[in-house]
Coordinates of N, CA, C and O in Angstrom, one line a residue:
X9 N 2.9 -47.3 4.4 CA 2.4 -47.7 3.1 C 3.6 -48.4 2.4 O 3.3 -49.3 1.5
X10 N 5.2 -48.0 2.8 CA 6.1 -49.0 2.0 C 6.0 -50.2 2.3 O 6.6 -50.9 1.5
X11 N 5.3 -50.9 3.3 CA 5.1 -52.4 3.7 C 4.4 -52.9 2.6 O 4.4 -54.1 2.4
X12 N 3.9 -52.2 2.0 CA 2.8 -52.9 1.1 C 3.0 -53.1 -0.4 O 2.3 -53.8 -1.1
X13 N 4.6 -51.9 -1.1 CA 4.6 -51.7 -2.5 C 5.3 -53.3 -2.9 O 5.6 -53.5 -4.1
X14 N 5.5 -54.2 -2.1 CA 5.9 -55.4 -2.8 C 5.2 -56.6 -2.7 O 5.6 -57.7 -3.2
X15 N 3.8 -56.7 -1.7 CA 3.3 -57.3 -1.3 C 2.0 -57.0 -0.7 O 1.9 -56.4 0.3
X16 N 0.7 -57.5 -1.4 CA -0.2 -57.1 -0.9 C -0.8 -57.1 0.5 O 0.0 -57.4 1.4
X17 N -2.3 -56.8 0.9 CA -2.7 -56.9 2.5 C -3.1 -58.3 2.2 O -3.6 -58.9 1.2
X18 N -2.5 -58.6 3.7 CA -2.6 -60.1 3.8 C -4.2 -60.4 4.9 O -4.6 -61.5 5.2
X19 N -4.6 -59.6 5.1 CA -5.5 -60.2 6.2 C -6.2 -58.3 6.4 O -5.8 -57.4 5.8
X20 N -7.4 -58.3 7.5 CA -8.3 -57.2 7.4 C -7.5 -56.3 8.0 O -7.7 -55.2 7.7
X21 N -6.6 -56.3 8.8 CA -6.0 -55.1 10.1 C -5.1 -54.9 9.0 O -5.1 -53.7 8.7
X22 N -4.3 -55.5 8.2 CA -3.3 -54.9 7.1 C -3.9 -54.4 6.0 O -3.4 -53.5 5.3
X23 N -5.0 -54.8 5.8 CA -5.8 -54.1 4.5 C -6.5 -52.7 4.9 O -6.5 -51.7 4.2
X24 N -7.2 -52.7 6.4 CA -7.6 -51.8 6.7 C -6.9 -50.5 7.4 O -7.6 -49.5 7.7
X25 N -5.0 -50.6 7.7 CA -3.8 -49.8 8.1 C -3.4 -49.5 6.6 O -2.7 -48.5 6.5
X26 N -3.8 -50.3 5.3 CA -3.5 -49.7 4.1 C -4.4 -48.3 3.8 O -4.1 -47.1 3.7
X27 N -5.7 -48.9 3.9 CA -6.3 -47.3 3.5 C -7.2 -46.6 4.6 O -8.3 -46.1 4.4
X28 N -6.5 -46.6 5.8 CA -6.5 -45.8 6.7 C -5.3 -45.0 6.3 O -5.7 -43.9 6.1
X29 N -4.1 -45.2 6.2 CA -2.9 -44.6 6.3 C -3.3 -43.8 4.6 O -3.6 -42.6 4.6
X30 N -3.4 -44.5 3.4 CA -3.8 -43.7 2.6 C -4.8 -42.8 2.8 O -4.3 -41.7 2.7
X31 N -6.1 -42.7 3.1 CA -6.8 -42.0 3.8 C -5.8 -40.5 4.4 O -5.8 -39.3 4.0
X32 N -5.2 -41.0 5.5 CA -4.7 -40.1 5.8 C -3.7 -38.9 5.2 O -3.9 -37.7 5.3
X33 N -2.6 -39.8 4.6 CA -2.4 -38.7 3.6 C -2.9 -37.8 3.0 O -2.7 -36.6 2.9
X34 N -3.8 -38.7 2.4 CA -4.8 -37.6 1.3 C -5.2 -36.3 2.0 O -5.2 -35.2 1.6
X35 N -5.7 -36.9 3.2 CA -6.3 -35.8 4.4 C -5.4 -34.2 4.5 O -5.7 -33.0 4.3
X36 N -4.1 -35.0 5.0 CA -3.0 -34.1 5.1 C -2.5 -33.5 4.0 O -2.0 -32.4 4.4
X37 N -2.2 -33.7 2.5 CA -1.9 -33.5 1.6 C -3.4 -32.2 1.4 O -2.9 -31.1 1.0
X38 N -4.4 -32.0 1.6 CA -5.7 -31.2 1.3 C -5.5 -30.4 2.1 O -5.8 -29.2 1.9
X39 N -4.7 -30.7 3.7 CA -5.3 -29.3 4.9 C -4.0 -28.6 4.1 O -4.1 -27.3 4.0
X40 N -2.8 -29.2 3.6 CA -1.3 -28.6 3.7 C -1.8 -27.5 2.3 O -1.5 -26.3 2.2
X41 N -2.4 -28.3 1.3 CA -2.7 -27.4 0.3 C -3.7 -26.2 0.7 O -3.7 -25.3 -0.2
X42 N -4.8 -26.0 2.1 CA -5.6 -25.1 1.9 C -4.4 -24.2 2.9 O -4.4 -23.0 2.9
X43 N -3.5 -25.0 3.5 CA -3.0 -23.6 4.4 C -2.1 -22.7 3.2 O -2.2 -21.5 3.0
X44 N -1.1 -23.6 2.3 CA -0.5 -22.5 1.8 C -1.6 -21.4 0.7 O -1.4 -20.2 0.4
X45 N -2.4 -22.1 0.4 CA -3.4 -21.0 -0.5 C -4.0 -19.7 0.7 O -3.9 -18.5 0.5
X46 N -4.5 -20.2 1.7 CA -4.9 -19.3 2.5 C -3.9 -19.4 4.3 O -3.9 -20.2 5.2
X47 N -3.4 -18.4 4.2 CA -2.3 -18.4 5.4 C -2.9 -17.9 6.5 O -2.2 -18.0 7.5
X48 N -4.4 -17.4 6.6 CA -5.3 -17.5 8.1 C -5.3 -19.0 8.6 O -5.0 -19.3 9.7
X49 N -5.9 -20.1 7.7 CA -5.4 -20.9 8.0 C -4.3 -21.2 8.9 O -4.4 -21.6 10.0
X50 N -3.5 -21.0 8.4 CA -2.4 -21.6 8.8 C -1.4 -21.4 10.7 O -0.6 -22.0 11.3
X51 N -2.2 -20.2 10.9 CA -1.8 -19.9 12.3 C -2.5 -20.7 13.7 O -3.4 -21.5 13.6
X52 N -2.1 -20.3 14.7 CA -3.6 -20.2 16.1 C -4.6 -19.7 15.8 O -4.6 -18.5 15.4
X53 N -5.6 -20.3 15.9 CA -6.9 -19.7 15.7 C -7.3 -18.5 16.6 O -7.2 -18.9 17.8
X54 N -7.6 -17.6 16.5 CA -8.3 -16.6 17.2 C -10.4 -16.7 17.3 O -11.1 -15.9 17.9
X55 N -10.6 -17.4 16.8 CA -12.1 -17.3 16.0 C -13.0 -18.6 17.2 O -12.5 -19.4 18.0
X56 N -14.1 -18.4 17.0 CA -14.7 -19.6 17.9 C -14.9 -20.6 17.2 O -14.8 -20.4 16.0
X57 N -15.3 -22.3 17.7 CA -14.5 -22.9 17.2 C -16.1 -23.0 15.7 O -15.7 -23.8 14.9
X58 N -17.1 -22.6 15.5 CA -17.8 -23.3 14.7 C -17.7 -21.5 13.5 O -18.3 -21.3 12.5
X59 N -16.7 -20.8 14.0 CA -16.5 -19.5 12.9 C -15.2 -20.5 12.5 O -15.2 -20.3 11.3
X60 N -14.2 -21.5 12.9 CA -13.3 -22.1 12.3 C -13.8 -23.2 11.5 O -13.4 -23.8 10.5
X61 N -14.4 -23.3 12.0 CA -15.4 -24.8 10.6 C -15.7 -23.9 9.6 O -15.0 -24.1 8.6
X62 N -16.7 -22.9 9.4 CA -16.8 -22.4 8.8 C -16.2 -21.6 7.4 O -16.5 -21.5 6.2
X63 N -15.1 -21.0 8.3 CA -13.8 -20.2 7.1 C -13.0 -21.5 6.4 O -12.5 -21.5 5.2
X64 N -13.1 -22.6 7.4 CA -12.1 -24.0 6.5 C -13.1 -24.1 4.9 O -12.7 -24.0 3.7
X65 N -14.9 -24.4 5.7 CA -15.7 -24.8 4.4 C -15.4 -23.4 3.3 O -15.7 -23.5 2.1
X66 N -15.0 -22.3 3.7 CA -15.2 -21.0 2.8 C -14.1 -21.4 2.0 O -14.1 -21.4 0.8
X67 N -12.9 -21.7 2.9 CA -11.8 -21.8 1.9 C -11.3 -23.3 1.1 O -10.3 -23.4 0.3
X68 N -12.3 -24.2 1.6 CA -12.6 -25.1 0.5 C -13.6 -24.9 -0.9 O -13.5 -25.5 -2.0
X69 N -14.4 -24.0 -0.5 CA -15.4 -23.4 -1.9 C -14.5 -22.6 -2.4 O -14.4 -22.8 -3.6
X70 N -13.8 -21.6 -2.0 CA -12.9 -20.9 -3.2 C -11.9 -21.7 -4.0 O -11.7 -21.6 -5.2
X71 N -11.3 -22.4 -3.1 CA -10.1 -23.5 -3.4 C -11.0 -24.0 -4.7 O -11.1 -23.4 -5.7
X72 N -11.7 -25.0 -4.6 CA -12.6 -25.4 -5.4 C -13.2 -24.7 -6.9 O -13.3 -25.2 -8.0
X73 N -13.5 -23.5 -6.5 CA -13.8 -22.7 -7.3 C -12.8 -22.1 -8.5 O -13.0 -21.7 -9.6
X74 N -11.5 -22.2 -7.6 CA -10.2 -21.7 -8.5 C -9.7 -22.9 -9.3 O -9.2 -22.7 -10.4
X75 N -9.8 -24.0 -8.6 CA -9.2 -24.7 -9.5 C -10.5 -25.5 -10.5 O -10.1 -26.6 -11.0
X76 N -11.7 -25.3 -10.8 CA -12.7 -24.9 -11.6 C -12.2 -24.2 -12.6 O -12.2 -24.6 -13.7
X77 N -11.7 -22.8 -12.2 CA -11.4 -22.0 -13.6 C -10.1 -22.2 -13.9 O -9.9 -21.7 -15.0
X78 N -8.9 -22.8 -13.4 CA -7.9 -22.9 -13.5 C -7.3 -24.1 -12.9 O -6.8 -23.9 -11.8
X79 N -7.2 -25.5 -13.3 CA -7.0 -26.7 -12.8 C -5.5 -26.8 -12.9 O -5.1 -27.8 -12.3
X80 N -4.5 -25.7 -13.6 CA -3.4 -26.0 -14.0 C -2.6 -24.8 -12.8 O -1.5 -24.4 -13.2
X81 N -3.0 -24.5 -12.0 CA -2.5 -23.6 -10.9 C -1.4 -24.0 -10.2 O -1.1 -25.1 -9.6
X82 N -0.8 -22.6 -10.4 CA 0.8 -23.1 -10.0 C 0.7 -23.5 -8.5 O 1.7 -24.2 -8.3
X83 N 0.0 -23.4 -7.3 CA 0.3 -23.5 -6.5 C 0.1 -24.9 -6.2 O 0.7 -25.5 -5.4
X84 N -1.1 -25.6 -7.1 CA -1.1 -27.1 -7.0 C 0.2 -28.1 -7.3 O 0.7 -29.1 -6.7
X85 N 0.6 -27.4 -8.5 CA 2.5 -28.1 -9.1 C 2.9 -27.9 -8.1 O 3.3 -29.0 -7.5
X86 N 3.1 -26.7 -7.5 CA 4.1 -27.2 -6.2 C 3.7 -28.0 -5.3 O 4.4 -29.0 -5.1
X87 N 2.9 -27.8 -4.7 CA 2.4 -28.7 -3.8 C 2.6 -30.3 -3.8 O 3.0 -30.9 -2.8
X88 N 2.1 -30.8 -5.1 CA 2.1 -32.3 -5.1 C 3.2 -32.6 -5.5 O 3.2 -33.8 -5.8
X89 N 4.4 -31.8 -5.7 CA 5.8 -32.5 -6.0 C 6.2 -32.0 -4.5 O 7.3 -31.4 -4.4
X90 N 5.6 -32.2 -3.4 CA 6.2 -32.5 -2.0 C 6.0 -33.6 -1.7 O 5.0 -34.1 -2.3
X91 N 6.8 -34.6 -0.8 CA 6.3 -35.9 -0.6 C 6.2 -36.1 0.7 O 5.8 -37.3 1.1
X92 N 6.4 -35.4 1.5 CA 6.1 -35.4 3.0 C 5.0 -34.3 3.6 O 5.0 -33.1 3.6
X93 N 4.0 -35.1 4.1 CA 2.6 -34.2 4.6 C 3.0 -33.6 5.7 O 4.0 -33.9 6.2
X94 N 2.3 -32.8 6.2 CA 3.0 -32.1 7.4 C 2.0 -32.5 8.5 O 0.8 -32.6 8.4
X95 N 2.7 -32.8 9.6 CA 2.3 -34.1 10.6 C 2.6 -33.2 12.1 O 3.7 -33.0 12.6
X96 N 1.2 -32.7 12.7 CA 0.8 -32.2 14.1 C 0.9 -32.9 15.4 O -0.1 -33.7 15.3
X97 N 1.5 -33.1 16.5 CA 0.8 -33.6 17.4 C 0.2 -33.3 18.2 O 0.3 -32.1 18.5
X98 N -0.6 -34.0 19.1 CA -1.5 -33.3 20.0 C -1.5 -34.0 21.3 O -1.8 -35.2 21.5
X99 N -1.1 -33.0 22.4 CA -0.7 -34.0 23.6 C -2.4 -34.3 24.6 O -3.3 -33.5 24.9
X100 N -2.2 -35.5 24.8 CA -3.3 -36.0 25.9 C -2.6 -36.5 27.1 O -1.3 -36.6 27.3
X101 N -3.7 -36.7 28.0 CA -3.0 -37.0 29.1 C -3.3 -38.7 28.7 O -4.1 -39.1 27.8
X102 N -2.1 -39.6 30.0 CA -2.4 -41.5 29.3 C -3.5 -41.5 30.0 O -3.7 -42.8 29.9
X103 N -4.2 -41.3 30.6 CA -5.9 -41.5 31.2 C -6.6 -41.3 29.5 O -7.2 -42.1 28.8
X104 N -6.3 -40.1 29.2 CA -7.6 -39.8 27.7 C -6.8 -40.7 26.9 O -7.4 -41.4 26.1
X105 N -5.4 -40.6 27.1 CA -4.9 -41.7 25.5 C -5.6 -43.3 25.6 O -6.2 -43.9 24.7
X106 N -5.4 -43.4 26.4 CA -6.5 -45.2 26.6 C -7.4 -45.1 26.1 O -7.8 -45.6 25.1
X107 N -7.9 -44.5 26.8 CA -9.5 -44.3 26.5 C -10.2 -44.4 25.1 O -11.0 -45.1 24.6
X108 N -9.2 -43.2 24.5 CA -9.2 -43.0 23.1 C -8.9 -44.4 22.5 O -9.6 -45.0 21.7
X109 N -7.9 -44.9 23.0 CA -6.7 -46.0 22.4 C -8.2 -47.1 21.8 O -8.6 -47.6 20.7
X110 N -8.7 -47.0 22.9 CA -9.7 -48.3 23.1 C -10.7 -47.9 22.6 O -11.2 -48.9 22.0
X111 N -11.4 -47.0 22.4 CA -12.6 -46.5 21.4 C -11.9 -46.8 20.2 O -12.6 -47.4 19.5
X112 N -10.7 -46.5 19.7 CA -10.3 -46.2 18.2 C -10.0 -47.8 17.7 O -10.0 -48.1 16.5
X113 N -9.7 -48.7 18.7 CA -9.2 -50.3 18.2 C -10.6 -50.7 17.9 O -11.0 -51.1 16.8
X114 N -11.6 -50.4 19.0 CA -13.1 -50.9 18.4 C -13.6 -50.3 16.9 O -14.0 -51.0 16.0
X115 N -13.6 -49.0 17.0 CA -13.8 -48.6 15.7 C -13.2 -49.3 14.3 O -13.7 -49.1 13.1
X116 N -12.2 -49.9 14.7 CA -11.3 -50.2 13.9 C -11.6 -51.4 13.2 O -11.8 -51.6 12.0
X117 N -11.5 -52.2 14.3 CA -12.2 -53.4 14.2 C -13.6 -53.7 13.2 O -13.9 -54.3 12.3
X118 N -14.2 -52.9 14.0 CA -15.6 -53.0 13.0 C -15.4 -52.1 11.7 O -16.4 -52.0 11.1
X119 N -14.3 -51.5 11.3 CA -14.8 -51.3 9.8 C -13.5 -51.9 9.2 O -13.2 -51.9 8.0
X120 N -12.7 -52.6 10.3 CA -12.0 -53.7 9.4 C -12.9 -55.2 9.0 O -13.0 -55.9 8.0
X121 N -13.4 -55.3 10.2 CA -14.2 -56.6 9.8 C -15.0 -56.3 8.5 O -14.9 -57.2 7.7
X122 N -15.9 -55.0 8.0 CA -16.8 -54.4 7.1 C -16.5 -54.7 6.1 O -17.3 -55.0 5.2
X123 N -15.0 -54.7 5.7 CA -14.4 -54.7 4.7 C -13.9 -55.6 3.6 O -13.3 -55.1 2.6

């Protein structure tokens, strides 16, 4: 995103790597704030995988709910005076990374062109 604070998107793949990449933060910035509110989160899962969808949506309605009654919660102050999201990787093999590679440039494409 620093490519962009002195100069706008010049064309759709730079406009559409602008708010993809914002997108993403945001993304990361919400999982980092539900893990420190709830630290089950935050381990290996033990649970199957649609009991882990589930406790995420539980602990997005509480999250939600608390900061409903309390928008000024200390754990949000801290949080958003961090400036680095915290960033997972996940290994594939280069057979699935292609694959992927090439489904995700199409995708891309078409909601860059959309735009």
């Amino acid at each position: 995103m620093n490519e962009f604070t002195e100069h706008s998107p010049k064309n759709k793949k730079e406009l559409f790597n602008l708010r993809h990449s914002s997108l993403r933060t945001t993304i990361e910035r919400g999982f980092g704030v539900l893990k420190s509110r709830f630290r089950l989160i935050d381990g290996k899962p033990f649970w199957s995988y649609e009991t882990q969808v589930n406790v995420v949506l539980a602990c997005c309605i509480i999250h939600n709910h608390i900061m409903g009654v309390d928008p000024h919660d200390f754990l949000m102050e801290e949080i958003c005076t961090e400036s680095e999201p915290i960033r997972r990787t996940i290994s594939l093999s280069q057979r699935e990374e292609r694959e992927e590679n090439r489904e995700w440039i199409t995708k891309r494409e078409m909601i860059a062109s959309t735009m």
